[in-house]
Every structure is written in C-alpha cells, then in structure tokens.
Coordinates of C-alpha atoms in Angstrom, one line a residue:
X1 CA -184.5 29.5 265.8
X2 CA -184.0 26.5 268.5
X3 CA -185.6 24.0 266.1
X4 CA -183.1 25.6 263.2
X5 CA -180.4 25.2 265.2
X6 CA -181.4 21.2 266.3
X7 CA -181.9 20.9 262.4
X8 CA -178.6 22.3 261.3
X9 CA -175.9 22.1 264.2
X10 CA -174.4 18.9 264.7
X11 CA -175.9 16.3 267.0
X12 CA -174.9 16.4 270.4
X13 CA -177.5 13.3 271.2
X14 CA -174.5 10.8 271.7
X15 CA -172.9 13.2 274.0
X16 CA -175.9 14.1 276.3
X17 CA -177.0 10.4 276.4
X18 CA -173.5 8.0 277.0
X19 CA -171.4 8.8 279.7
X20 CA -168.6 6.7 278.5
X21 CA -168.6 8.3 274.8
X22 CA -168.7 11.5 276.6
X23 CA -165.6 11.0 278.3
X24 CA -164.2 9.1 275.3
X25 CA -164.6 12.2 273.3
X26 CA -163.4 14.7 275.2
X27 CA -160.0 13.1 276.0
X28 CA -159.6 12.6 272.7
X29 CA -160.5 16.4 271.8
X30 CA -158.2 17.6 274.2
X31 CA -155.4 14.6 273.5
X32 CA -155.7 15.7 269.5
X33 CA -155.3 19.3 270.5
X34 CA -151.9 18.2 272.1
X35 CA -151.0 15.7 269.6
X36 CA -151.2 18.6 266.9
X37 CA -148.6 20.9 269.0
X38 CA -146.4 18.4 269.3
X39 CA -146.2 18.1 265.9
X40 CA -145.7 21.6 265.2
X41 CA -143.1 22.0 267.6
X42 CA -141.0 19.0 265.9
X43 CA -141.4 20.1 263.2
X44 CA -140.0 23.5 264.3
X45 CA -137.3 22.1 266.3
X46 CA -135.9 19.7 263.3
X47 CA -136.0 22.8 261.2
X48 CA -134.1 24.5 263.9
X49 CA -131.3 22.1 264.6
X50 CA -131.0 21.4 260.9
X51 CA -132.2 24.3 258.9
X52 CA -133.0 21.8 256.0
X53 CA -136.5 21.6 254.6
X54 CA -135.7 17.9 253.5
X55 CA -134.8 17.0 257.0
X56 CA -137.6 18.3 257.9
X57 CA -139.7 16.8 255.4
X58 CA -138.4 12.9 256.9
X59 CA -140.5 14.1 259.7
X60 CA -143.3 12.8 257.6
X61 CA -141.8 9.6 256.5
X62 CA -140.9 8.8 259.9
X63 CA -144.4 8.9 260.5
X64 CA -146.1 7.1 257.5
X65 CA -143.9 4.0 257.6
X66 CA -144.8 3.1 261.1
X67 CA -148.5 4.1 260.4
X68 CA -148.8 1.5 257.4
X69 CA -146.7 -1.1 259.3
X70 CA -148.6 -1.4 262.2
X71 CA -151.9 0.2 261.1
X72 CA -152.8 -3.2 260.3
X73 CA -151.5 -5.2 262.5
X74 CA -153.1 -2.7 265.4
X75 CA -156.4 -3.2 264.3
X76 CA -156.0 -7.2 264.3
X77 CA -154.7 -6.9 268.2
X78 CA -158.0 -5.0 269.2
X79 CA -160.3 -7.7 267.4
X80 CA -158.0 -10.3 270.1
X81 CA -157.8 -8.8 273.7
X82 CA -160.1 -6.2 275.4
X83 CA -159.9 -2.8 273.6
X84 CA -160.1 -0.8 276.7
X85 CA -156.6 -2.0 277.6
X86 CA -155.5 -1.5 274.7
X87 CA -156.5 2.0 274.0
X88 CA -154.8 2.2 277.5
X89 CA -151.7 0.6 276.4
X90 CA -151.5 2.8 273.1
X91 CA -152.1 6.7 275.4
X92 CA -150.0 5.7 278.3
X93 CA -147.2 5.1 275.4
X94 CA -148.2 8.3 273.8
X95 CA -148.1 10.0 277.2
X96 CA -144.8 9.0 277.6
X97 CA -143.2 9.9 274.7
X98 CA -144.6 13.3 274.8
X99 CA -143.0 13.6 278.4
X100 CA -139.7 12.1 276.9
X101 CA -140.1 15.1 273.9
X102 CA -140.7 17.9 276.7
X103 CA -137.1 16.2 278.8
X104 CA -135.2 16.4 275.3
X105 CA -135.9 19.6 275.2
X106 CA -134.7 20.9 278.6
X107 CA -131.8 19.3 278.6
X108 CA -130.9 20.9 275.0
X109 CA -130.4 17.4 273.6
X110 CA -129.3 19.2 270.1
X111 CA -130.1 15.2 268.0
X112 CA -132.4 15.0 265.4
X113 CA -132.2 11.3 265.4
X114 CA -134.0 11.3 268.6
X115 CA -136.8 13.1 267.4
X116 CA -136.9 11.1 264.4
X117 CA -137.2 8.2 266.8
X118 CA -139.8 9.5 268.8
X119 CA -141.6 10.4 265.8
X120 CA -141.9 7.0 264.6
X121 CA -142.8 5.5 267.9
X122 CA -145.8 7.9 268.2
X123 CA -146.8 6.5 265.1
X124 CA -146.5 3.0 266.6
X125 CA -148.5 3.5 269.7
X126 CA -151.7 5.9 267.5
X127 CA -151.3 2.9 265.0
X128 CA -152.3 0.6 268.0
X129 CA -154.7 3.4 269.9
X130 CA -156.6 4.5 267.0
X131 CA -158.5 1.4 265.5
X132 CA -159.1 0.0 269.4
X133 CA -160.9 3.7 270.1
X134 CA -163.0 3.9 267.0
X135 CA -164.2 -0.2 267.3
X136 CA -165.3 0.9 270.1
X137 CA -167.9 3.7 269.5
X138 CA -170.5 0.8 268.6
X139 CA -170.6 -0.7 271.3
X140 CA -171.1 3.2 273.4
X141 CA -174.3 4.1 271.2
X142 CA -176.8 2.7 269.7
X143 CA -176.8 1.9 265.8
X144 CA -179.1 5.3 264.9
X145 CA -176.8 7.7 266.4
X146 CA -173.6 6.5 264.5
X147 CA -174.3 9.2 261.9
X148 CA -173.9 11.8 265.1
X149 CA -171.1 10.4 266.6
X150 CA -169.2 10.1 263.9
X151 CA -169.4 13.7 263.4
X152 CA -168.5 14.2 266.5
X153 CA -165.8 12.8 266.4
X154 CA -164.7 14.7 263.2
X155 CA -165.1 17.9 265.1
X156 CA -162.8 16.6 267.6
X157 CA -160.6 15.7 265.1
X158 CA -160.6 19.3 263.2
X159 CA -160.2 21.1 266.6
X160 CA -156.9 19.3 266.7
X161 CA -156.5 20.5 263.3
X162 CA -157.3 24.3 263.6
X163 CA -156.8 24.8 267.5
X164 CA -153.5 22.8 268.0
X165 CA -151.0 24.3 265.6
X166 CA -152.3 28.0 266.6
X167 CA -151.9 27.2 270.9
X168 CA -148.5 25.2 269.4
X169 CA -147.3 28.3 267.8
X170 CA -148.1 30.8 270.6
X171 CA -146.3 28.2 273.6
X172 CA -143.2 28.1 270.8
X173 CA -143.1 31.6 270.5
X174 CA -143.5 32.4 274.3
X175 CA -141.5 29.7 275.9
X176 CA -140.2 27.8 273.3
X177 CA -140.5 23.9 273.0
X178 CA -140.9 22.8 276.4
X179 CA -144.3 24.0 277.0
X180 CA -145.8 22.5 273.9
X181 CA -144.3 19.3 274.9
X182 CA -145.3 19.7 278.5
X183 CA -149.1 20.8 277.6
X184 CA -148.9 18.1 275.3
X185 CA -147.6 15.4 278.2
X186 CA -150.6 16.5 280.6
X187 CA -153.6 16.7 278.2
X188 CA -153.1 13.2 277.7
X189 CA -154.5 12.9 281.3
X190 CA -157.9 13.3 279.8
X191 CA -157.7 10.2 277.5
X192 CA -156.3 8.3 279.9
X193 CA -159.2 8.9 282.6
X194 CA -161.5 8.3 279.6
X195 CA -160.3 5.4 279.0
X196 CA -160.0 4.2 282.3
X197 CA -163.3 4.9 283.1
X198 CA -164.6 1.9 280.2
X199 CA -165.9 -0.9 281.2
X200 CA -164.1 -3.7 279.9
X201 CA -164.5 -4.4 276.1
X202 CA -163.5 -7.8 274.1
X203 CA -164.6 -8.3 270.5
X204 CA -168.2 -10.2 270.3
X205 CA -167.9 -13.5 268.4
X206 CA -170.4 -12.9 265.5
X207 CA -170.0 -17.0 264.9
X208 CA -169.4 -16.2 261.1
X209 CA -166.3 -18.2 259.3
X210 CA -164.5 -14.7 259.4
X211 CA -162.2 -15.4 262.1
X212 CA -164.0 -14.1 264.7
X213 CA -164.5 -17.5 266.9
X214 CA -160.7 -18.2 266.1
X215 CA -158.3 -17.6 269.6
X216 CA -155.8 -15.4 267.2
X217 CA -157.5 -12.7 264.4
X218 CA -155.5 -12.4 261.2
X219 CA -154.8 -9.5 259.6
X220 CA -154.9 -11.8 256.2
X221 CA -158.2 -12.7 257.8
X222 CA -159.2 -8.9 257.5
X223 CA -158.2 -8.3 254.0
X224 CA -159.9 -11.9 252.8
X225 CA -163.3 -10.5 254.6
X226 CA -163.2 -7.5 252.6
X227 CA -162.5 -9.0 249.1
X228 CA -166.5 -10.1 249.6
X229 CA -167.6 -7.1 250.8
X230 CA -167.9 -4.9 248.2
X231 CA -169.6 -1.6 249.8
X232 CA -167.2 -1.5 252.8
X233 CA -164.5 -2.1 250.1
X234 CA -166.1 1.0 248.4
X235 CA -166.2 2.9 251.6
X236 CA -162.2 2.8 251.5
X237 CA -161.9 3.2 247.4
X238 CA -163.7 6.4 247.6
X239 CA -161.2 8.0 249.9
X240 CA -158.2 6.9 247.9
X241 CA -160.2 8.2 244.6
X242 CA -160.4 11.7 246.7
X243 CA -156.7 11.7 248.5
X244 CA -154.6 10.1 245.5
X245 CA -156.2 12.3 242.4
X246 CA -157.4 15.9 244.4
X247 CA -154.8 15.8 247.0
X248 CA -153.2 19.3 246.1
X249 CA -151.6 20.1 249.7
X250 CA -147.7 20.0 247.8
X251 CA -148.7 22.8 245.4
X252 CA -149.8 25.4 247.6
X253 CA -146.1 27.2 247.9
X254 CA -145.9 26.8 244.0
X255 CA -149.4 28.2 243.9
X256 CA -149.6 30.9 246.8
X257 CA -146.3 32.5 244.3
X258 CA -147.5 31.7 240.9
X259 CA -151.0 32.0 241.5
X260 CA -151.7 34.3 244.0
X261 CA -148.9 35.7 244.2
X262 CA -148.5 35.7 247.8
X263 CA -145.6 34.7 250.2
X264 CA -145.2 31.8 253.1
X265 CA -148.6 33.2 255.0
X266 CA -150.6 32.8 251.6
X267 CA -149.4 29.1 252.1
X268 CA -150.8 29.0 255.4
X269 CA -154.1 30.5 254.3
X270 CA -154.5 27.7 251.8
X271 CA -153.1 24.5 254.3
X272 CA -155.7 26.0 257.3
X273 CA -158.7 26.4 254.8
X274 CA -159.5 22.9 254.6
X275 CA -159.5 22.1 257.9
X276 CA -161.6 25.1 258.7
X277 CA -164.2 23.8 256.5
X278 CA -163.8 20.8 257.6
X279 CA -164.9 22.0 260.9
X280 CA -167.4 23.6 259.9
X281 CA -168.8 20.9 258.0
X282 CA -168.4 18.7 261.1
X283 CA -170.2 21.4 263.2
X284 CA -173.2 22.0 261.1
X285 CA -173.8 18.4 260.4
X286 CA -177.3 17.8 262.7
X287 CA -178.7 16.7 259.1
X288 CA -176.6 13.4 258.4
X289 CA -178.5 11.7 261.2
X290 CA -181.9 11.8 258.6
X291 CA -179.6 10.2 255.7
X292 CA -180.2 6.7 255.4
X293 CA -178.8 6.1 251.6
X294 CA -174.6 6.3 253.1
X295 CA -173.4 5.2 250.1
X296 CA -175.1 7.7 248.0
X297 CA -173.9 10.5 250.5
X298 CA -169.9 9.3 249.7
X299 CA -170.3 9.2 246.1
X300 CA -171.8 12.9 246.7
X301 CA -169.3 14.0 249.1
X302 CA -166.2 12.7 246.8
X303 CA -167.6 14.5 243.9
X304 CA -168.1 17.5 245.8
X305 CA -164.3 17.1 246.9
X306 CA -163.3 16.8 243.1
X307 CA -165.2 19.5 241.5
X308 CA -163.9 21.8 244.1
X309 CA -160.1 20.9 243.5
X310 CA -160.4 21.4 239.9
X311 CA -162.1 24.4 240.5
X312 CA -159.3 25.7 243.1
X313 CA -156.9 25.8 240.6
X314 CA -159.0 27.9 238.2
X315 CA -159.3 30.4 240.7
X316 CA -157.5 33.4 240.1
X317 CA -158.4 35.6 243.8
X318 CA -157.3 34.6 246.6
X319 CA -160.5 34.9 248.3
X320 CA -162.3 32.3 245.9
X321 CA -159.3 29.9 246.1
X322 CA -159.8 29.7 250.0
X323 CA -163.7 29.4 249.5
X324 CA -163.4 26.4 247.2
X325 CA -160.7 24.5 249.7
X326 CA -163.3 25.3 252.8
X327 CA -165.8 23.5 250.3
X328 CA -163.8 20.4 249.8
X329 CA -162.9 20.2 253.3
X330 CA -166.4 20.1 253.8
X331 CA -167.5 17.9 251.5
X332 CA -164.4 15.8 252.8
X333 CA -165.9 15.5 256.3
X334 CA -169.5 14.6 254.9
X335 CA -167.9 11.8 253.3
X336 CA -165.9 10.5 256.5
X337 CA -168.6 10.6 259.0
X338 CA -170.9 8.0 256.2
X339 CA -167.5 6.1 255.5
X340 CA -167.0 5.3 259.0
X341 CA -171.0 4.7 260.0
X342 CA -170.6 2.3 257.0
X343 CA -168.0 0.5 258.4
X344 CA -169.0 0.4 261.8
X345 CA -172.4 -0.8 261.1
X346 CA -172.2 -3.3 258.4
X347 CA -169.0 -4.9 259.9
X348 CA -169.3 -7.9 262.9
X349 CA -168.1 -6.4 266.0
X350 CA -165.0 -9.0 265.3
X351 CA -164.2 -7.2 262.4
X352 CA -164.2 -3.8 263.2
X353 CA -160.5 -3.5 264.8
X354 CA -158.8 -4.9 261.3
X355 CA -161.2 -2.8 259.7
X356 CA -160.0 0.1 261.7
X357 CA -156.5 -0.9 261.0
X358 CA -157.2 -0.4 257.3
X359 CA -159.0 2.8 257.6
X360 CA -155.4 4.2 259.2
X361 CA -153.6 2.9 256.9
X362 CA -155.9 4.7 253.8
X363 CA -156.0 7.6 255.4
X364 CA -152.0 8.0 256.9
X365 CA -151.0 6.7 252.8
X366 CA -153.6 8.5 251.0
X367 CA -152.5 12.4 251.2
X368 CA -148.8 11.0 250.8
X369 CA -149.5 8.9 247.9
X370 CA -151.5 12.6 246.4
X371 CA -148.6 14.9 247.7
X372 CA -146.5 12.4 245.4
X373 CA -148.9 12.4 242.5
X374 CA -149.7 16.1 242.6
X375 CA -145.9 17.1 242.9
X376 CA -144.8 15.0 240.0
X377 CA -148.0 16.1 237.3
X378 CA -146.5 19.9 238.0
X379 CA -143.3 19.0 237.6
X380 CA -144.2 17.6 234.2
X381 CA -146.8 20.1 233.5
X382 CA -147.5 23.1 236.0
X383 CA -149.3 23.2 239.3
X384 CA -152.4 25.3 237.3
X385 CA -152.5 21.7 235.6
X386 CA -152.0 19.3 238.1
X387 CA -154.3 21.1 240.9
X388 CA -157.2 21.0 237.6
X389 CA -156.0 17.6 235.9
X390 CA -156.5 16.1 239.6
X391 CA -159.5 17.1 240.6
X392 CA -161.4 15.9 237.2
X393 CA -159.2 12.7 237.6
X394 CA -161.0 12.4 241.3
X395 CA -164.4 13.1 239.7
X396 CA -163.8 10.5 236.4
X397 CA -162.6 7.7 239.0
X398 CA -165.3 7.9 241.4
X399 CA -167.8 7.9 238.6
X400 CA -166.1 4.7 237.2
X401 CA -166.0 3.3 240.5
X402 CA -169.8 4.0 241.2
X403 CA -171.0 2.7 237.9
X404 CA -168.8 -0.4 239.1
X405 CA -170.0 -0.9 242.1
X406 CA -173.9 0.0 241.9
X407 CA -174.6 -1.5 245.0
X408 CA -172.5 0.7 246.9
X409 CA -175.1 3.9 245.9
X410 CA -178.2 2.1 246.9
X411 CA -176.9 1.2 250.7
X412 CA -179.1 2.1 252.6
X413 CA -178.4 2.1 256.8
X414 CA -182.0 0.8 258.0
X415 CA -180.7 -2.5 255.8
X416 CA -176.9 -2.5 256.3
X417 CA -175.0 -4.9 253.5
X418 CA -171.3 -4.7 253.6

C-alpha cells in the first residue's frame, strides 16, 4: 500500500527536499485560499450594492483588462531586476489592497467604483507577482522534479479553487465582508515571509542573441523568441485550443434548467466539478514525474479535455454530467503541469519571466475568449449544441495543430527543444 501510494499520490519530493520551495508553496496555498474569498466576497458585495448581474459581471472585465495589459509587461520586468523583490513588490501590493477592501467595508463605503478599482489593481500587482514566482521554481529544484512541482503547485492552486469560495461563503454568511477581507489581508503574511526568506534571484544571462545579455528585456524580445520556438509555441496553442472551443463555464445556468433541470445550486454543482477534478488530478499525480514525452502528454490531456466537453453536453443525469466535468478538469491539470515543465525547462532562465507573462495572459484571456464563444454558438443554436459543437471543435483543432506541429509530440524532457 506505501509503494501504491508513492506510485499514485502526487510527489511531495520538491517539498521534503527545498526549504525555499517549501515556504514558496505554502504562502502561496494559503495566499490563493485568500485571494479566492476575496473574490467571492466582491462579487457578493457588488451584487449587493447594485443588485445587477451585469454590474456584477464588469467584475470580470475589470480583471481581464489589467491581466493582458500587464501580463506581459510583468513578465519582462522579472527577466530585468531580481525576482525575489519583485514577487515582494507584487504581495505587499496585494496585501494592501486586501487590507484597503476589509477598511471599505467597515466604514460602509456603499461605491462600486471602488471596488471596481481595487479589482483592477489586484490584477496589476498578480500580473507582476505571478510570472516572477513561477520563473523562479527552476532555479528552487532541480530539472527532474519539475514534473512534481508543477503539480504541486496545481494543488495549491485548486485548493484556492475548492477551499476559498466555501471558507469565503461561511465568513460572508457569519460576519459579513469584513472577515473575508481581513482573513484575506493576514494570510498574505505567509507569502510575504516566503518570499522574504529567498535568497536573492536575478535572471542568468544564457549569452544567446535573445535579449538576455541586453541591460533592458523586451517584451517584443519575448514574442520574437517564441516565433522560433515552435514546441513552447505549442505549449500555449494547446491551451487556447482547450479554453476558446471546450470552455462551456457560460452555459451552465442555461444547462442546470434546460438540461437538468435544476435551479442556482445545480449551477454550482457543475462550476465546482471542475475544479474538484482538477484537484484530484493534481493530487494523484505521483506518475507524471516517470513521463518524459511532455508533448505527447498535452496533446493527450487536451483531447481528453475535448472529448469530455462534448460528452457533457450529451449527458442527460445529472450525476454523469458532473463526472465528465471532474474528467476534464482532470485532464485539464495533466495538461498544465507538462505545459509549464515545458516551458520552464526548454526556456533560458532569461526567458522565463516574458514567458511567464504570456502564460498569464493565455490563461486570464482564454476562459473569457470561450465564455464569449460558447455564449454566442447557443445563442445561435442551443447550449445542447454549443457545449457538443465545442468540444469536437477542441478535439478537430488540437489534431490539426498536432499533425502541424509533429515535433511538438515527440518532445521528449531528457532532450529539451523549445
């Protein structure tokens, strides 16, 4: 049973054996966990003050606009100045704002506009935190136990996802907004500390013309590395193939009532199923680690995704349309932990912050870009049609994109070739 459980939980190996990603990780479990109550309870509190669905909707918007601007540009400051300071510089500001959330809120400031605003300078400061933290996980473990970090990381990530909203809604429900601000304000102690605790870590020069040796980095430089680079190229494809065409989060109230019909808990069923098998995917992943053929694993994953979608919206019980979305949440977290061990191991060390910056950017526009897609096809059609019609449209364009890119399935990590 102990060997079992070595073979099929995820790998703790980067967590027993680096102090610094140890630390790293847990601040940003428990950071996440706050992050996702915060965003519950603005999302409540705009609803509240406005009691319009559209104005709570902008919520979103206020978001993704920042996340794209400054996605990019984030990820070219941390391949310039020491990424420990600026993964400082991004929590502190996060901290802040999640202290200035938890003042609004005593002092019944009754604005939406300041949410709003708050809103989009979280997005700001996780634009600049985000690609600085994940450049840096390279340089924490060595290059065979990317694979187990990355799913580590996706755990922390999905514990956010799962355990936030449901501690969010019980401090909302008990004392209101206040405490989920508040909670939110002090777990970002944790990051902080973590990051604190780093030694100090500028981006090696990898002496290659791709800006690296150059006093300023370029996004433009970023975006001209990756035109060459066809299977880190691929690494970001895939996900847009997955988020644009199989995205069917915008149906679920059309299909919770049509479908199943349920009411607004059926709707919460189907948002939390991914992310619970997500989770699970992230948590029994001790088998990735033994995958050397990444590229392979994506194409898989992404298929997986598709196939599952389509077959969602088939479903006709409840019970098997939950199943199938655990599935491609799953599959969804098998194919970020090899996207992100792609990129951080075929990428120079000076490339991984723009890098970063574009991986933000794909996956902040990606579900948006598939809410929009998805939305629109039932709007034409039906959402039986567009939840079906998506997923087979996720499955034909990673296919095409495969058989265009053959290099991308025979990548293989003991040989890395971006």
């Amino acid at each position: 049973m102990r060997n079992l459980a070595r073979t099929a939980l995820a790998d703790v190996t980067p967590l027993r054996t680096s102090a610094h990603f140890r630390r790293l990780w847990f601040g940003q479990s428990v950071s996440s966990i706050g992050q996702q109550m915060t965003a519950l309870a603005i999302s409540v509190q705009v609803y509240a003050l406005t009691g319009s669905p559209f104005a709570t909707g902008l919520v979103g918007l206020c978001s993704l606009v920042p996340l794209v601007a400054f996605g990019l540009y984030g990820g070219a400051i941390a391949d310039t100045m020491d990424r420990r300071r600026l993964g400082l510089y991004g929590a502190s500001g996060l901290a802040v704002l999640s202290t200035a959330l938890a003042v609004q809120a005593f002092l019944g400031v009754r604005q939406v506009g300041v949410l709003y605003a708050v809103v989009a300078l979280q997005a700001v400061c996780f634009a600049l935190n985000a690609p600085a933290r994940a450049s840096m996980v390279p340089r924490l473990v060595p290059a065979e136990q990317l694979p187990a970090a990355n799913a580590l990381s996706t755990v922390s990530m999905n514990l956010g996802l799962t355990v936030g909203p449901m501690l969010g809604g019980l401090l909302i429900g008990v004392w209101s907004y206040q405490a989920a601000y508040l909670v939110d304000a002090v777990a970002f102690s944790a990051s902080l500390y973590a990051m604190w605790r780093l030694p100090s870590m500028r981006p090696e020069s990898s002496g290659s013309p791709s800006g690296g040796a150059r006093p300023r980095a370029s996004v433009l430089d970023g975006l001209r590395f990756l035109k060459d680079r066809p299977n880190l190229r691929m690494s970001f494809m895939a996900d847009l193939a997955a988020m644009v065409f199989g995205m069917p989060r915008a149906l679920f109230p059309a299909l919770a009532l049509l479908l199943f019909h349920g009411d607004a808990s059926t709707v919460g069923l189907l948002a939390a199923a991914p992310a619970v098998g997500a989770l699970l995917g992230a948590l029994f992943s001790g088998w990735v680690s033994r995958v050397h053929r990444h590229g392979l694993a994506v194409v898989f994953a992404v298929l997986a995704w598709g196939l599952s979608i389509a077959g969602f919206g088939l479903a006709r019980q409840l019970w098997l349309g939950l199943l199938l979305l655990a599935v491609a949440g799953a599959a969804d977290t098998v194919s970020m932990i090899f996207r992100n061990t792609i990129m951080q191991e075929a990428a120079p060390d000076d490339m991984r912050g723009r890098l970063q910056g574009v991986f933000v950017v794909v996956v902040a526009g990606g579900p948006r870009l598939g809410d929009f897609e998805s939305g629109t096809v039932a709007q034409l059609t039906s959402p039986t049609f567009s939840a079906v019609s998506g997923g087979l449209a996720c499955v034909a364009v990673m296919l095409l994109l495969a058989a265009r890119y053959p290099s991308f399935a025979r990548y293989d990590s003991r040989n890395p070739t971006p």
